[in-house]
Coordinates of C-alpha atoms in Angstrom, one line a residue:
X93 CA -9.7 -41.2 -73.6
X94 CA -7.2 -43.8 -74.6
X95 CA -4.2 -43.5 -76.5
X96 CA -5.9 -44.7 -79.5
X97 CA -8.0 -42.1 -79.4
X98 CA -5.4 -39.4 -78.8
X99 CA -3.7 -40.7 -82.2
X100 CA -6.6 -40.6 -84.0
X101 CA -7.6 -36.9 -82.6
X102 CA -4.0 -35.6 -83.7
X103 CA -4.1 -37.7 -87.2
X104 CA -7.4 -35.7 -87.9
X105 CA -5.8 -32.3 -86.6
X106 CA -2.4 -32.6 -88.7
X107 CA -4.1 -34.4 -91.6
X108 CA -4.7 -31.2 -93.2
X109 CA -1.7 -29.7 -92.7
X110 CA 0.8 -32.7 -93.7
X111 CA -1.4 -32.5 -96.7
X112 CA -0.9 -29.3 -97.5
X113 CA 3.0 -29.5 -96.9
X114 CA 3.0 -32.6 -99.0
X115 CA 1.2 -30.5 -101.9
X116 CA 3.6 -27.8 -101.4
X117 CA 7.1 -30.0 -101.6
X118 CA 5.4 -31.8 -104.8
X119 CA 4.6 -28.8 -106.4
X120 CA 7.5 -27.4 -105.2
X121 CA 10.4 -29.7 -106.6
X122 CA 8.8 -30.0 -109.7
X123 CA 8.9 -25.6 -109.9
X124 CA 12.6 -26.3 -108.9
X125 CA 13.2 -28.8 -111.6
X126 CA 11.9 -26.1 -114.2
X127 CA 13.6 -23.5 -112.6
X128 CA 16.8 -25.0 -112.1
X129 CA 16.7 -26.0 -116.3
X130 CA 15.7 -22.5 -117.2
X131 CA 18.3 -20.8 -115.5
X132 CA 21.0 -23.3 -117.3
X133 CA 19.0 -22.7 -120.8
X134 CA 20.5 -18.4 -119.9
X135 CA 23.8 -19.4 -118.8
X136 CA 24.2 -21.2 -122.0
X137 CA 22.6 -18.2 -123.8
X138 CA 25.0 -15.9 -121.8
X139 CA 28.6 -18.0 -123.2
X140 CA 29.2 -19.0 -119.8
X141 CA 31.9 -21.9 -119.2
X142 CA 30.3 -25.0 -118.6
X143 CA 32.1 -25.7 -115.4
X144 CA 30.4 -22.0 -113.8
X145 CA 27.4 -23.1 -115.5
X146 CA 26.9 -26.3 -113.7
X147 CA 28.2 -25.2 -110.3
X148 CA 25.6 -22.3 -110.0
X149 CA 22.9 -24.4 -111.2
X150 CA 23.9 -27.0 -108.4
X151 CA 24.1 -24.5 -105.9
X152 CA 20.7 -22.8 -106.9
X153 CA 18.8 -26.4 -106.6
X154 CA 20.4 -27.1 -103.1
X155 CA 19.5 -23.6 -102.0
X156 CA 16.2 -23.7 -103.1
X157 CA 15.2 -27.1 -102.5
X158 CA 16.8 -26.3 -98.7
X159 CA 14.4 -23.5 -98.4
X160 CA 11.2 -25.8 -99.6
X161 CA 11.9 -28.2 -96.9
X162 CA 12.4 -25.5 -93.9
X163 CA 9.1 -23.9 -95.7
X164 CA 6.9 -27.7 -95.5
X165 CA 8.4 -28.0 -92.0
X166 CA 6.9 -24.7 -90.7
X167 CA 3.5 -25.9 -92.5
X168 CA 3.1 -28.9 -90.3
X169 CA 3.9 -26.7 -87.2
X170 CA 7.9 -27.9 -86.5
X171 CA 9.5 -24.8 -85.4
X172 CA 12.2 -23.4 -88.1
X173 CA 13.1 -20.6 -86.0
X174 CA 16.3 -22.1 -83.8
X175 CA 16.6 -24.3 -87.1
X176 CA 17.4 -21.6 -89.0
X177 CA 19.6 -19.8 -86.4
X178 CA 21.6 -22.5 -85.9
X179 CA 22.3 -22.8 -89.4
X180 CA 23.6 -19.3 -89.7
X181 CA 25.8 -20.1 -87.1
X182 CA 27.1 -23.0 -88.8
X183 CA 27.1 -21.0 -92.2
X184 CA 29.5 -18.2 -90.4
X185 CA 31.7 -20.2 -88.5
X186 CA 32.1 -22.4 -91.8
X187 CA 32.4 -19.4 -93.7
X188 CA 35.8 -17.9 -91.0
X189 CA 37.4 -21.2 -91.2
X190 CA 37.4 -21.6 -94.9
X191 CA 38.3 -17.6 -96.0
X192 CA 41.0 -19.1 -98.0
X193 CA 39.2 -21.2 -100.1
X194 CA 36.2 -19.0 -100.2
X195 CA 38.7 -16.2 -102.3
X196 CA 40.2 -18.8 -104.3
X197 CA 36.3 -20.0 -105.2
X198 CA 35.7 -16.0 -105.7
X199 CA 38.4 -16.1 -108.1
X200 CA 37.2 -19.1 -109.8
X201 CA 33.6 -17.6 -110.3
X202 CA 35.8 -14.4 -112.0
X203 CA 38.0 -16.1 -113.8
X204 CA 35.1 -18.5 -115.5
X205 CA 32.7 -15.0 -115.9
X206 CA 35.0 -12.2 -117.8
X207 CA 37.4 -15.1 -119.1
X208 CA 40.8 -13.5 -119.0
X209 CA 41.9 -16.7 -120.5
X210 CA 40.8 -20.1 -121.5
X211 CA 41.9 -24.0 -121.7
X212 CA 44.6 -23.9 -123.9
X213 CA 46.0 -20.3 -123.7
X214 CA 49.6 -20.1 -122.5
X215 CA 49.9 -17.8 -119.4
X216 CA 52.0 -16.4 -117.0
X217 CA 51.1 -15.8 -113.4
X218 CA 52.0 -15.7 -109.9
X219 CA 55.3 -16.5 -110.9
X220 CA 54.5 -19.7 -112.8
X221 CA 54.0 -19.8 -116.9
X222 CA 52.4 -22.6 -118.8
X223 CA 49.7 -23.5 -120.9
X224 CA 45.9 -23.9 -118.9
X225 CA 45.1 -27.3 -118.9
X226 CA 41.4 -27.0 -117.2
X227 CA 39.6 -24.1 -114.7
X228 CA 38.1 -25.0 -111.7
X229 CA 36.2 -23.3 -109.2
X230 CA 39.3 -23.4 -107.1
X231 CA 42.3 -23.7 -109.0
X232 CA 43.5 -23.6 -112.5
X233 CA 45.8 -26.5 -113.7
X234 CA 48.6 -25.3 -115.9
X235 CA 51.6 -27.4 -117.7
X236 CA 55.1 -26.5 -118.8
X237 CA 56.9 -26.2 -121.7
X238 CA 58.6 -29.8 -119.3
X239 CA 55.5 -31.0 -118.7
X240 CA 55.0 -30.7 -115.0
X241 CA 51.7 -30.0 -114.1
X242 CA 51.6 -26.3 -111.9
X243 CA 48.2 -25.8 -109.8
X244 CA 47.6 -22.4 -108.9
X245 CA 45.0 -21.1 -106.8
X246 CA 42.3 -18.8 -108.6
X247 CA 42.2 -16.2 -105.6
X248 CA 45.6 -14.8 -106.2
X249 CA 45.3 -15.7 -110.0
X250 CA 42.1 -13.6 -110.1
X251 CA 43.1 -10.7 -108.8
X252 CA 47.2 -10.6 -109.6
X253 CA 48.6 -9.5 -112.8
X254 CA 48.6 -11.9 -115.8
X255 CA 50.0 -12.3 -118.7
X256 CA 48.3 -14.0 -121.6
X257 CA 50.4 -14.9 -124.5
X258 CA 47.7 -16.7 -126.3
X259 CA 44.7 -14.1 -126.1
X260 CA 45.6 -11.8 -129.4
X261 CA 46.2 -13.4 -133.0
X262 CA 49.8 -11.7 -133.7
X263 CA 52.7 -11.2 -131.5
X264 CA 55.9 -9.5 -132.6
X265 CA 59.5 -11.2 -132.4
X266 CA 62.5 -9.4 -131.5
X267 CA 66.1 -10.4 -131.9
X268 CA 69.5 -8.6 -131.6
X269 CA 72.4 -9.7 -134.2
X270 CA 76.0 -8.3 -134.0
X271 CA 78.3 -7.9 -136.8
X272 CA 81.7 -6.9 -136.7
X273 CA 83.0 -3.1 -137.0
X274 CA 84.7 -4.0 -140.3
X275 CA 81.6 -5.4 -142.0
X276 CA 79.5 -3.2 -144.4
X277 CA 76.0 -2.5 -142.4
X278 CA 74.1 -2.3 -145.7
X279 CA 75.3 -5.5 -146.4
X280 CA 74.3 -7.0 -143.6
X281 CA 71.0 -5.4 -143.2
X282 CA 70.0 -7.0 -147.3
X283 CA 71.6 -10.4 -146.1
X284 CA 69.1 -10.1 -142.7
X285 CA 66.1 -8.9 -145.0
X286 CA 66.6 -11.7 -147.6
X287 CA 66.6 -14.5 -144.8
X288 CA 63.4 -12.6 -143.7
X289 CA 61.8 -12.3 -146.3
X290 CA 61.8 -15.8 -147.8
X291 CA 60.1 -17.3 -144.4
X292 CA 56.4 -17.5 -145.5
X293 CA 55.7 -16.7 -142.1
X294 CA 56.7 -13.9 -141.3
X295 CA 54.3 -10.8 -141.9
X296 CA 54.9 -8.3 -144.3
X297 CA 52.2 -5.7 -143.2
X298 CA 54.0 -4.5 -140.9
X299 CA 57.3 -4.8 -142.8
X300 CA 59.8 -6.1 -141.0
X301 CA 62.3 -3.5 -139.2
X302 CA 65.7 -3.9 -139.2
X303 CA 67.6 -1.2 -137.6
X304 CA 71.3 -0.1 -136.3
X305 CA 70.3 -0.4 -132.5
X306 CA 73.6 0.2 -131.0
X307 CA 77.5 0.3 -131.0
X308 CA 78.6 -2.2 -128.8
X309 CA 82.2 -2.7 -127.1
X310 CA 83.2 -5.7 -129.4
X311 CA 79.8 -5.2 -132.2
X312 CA 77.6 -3.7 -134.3
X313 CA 74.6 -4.4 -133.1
X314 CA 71.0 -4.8 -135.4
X315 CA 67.7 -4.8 -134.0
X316 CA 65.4 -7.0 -136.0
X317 CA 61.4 -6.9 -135.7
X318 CA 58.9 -9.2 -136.9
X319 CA 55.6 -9.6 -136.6
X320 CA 53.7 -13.3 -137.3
X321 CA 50.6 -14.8 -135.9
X322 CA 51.0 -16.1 -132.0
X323 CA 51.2 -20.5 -132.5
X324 CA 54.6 -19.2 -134.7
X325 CA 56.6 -16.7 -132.2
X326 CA 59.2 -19.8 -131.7
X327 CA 59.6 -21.8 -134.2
X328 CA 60.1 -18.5 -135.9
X329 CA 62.3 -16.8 -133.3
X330 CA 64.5 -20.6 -133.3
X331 CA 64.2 -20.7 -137.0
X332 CA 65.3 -17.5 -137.7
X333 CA 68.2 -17.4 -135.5
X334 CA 69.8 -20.4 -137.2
X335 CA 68.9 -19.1 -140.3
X336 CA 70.7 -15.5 -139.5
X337 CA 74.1 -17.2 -138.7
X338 CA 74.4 -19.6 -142.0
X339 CA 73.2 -16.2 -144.4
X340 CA 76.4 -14.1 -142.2
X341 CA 78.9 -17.0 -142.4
X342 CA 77.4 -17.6 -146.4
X343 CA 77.9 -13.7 -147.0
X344 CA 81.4 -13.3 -145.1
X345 CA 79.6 -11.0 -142.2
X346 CA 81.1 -11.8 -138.9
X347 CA 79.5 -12.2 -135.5
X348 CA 82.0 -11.1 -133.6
X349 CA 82.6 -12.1 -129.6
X350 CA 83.2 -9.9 -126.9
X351 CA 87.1 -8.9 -126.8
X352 CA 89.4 -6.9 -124.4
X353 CA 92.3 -5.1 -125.3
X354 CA 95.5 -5.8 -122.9
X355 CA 98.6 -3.5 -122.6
X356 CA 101.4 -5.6 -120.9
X357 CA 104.3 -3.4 -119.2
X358 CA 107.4 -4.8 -118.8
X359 CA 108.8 -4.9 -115.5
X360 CA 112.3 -2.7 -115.4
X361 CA 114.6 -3.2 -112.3
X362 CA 116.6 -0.6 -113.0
X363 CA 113.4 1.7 -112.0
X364 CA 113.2 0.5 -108.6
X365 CA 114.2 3.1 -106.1
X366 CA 117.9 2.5 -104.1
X367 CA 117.4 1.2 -100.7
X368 CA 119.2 2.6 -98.1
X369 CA 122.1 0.3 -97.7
X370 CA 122.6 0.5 -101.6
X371 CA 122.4 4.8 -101.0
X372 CA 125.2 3.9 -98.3
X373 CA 128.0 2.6 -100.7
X374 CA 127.3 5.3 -103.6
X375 CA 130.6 7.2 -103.9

């Protein structure tokens, strides 16, 4: 038997089977296709971010469409077993040398599922505080009040505490304000109210509070509370600071600054004691 025959013996034996694998991986990726569009068509339904959204779909198709091939192989008798093994061995030793990046992609996939903030909300984490410019899978981008750009890694922003100043529709603003001991409190506190009052936005349900918080070393001291919705805390807190001091200086309230009292003592020679030689020509 010639080789011609030998290639014609093993076309006729595998014909069936390459066939069938070739049926399988046509079939196969067009299942995939469908799959991979119906599993985006839930995510969507399911609010997830878009960036989760397409990495899990990406990562479904590879993992699938991985599996179809080693599945076609194994139909046309190529052995998948060491394949397979070896894979897993590349899969864990990948897996050891990239533990970093493999939390801060955990923390990505958390971050982008419960949303404990979003693009635009102003945070503060890990030390850092700025608004979110974008979420990755395995960092979040935030930028100052300067506008320097801060990346911080989702692992430790995942599972750290965090601060979101953005997330509720009303904060409340605090300031202190001293007046001097001579001034009239009631005066002070209707001159405080009236500058509150007239800024449109500043809520009125809850009232403002303004209280006598403490008696200080060189002031009076008022606590003032405000409550206003979250985009206003500083204009507001700036606004009303400024405000505060022209109503005190229109009213003739003083803001007084810290003061010490000093006793000077004369020095008196005469109330030195006598030294020895002067004891020696006493009479």
């Amino acid at each position: 038997m010639n080789w011609i025959e030998i290639l014609q013996a093993q076309a006729i034996s595998y014909a069936p089977k390459l066939f069938s694998a070739l049926i399988t991986l046509f079939i196969g990726w067009k299942l995939i296709g469908i799959a991979a569009q119906l599993l985006d068509k839930m995510l969507t339904r399911s609010n997830v971010e878009s960036t989760l959204r397409h990495f899990l779909g990406s990562l479904a198709n590879v993992a699938l469409k991985a599996l179809l091939l080693i599945s076609a192989a194994s139909m046309i008798g190529i052995e998948t077993t060491s394949f397979i093994a070896i894979l897993g061995a590349a899969s864990l030793a990948i897996g050891l040398a990239l533990q970093g990046s493999l939390g801060n992609f955990a923390g990505g996939v958390l971050i982008l599922m419960f949303k404990p903030f979003k693009a635009g909300d102003y945070i503060e984490a890990q030390g850092q505080a700025g608004t979110v410019e974008g979420i990755q899978i395995f960092t979040t981008r935030l930028r100052t009040g300067d506008n320097k750009l801060i990346v911080v890694p989702n692992g430790p922003l995942a599972n750290g505490n965090l601060t979101n100043y953005s997330a509720l529709p009303t904060r409340r603003v605090d300031f202190v304000f001293g007046i001097g001991y001579n001034d009239d409190i009631d005066h002070a506190r209707k001159v405080i109210l009236s500058v509150l009052n007239i800024d449109k936005r500043i809520h009125q349900d809850p009232a403002p509070m303004v209280v006598v918080s403490s008696l200080a070393e060189s002031s009076v001291n008022f606590t003032v509370r405000v409550w206003a919705n979250s985009e206003h805390y500083w204009p507001i807190f700036f606004d009303t600071t400024e405000n505060i001091k022209k109503a005190f200086d229109a009213a003739g309230i003083s803001i007084p600054f810290p003061q010490r009292t000093v006793h000077h003592f004369q020095h008196n020679e005469a109330a030195k004691p006598l030294s020895k030689a002067q004891l020696e020509h006493v009479d």
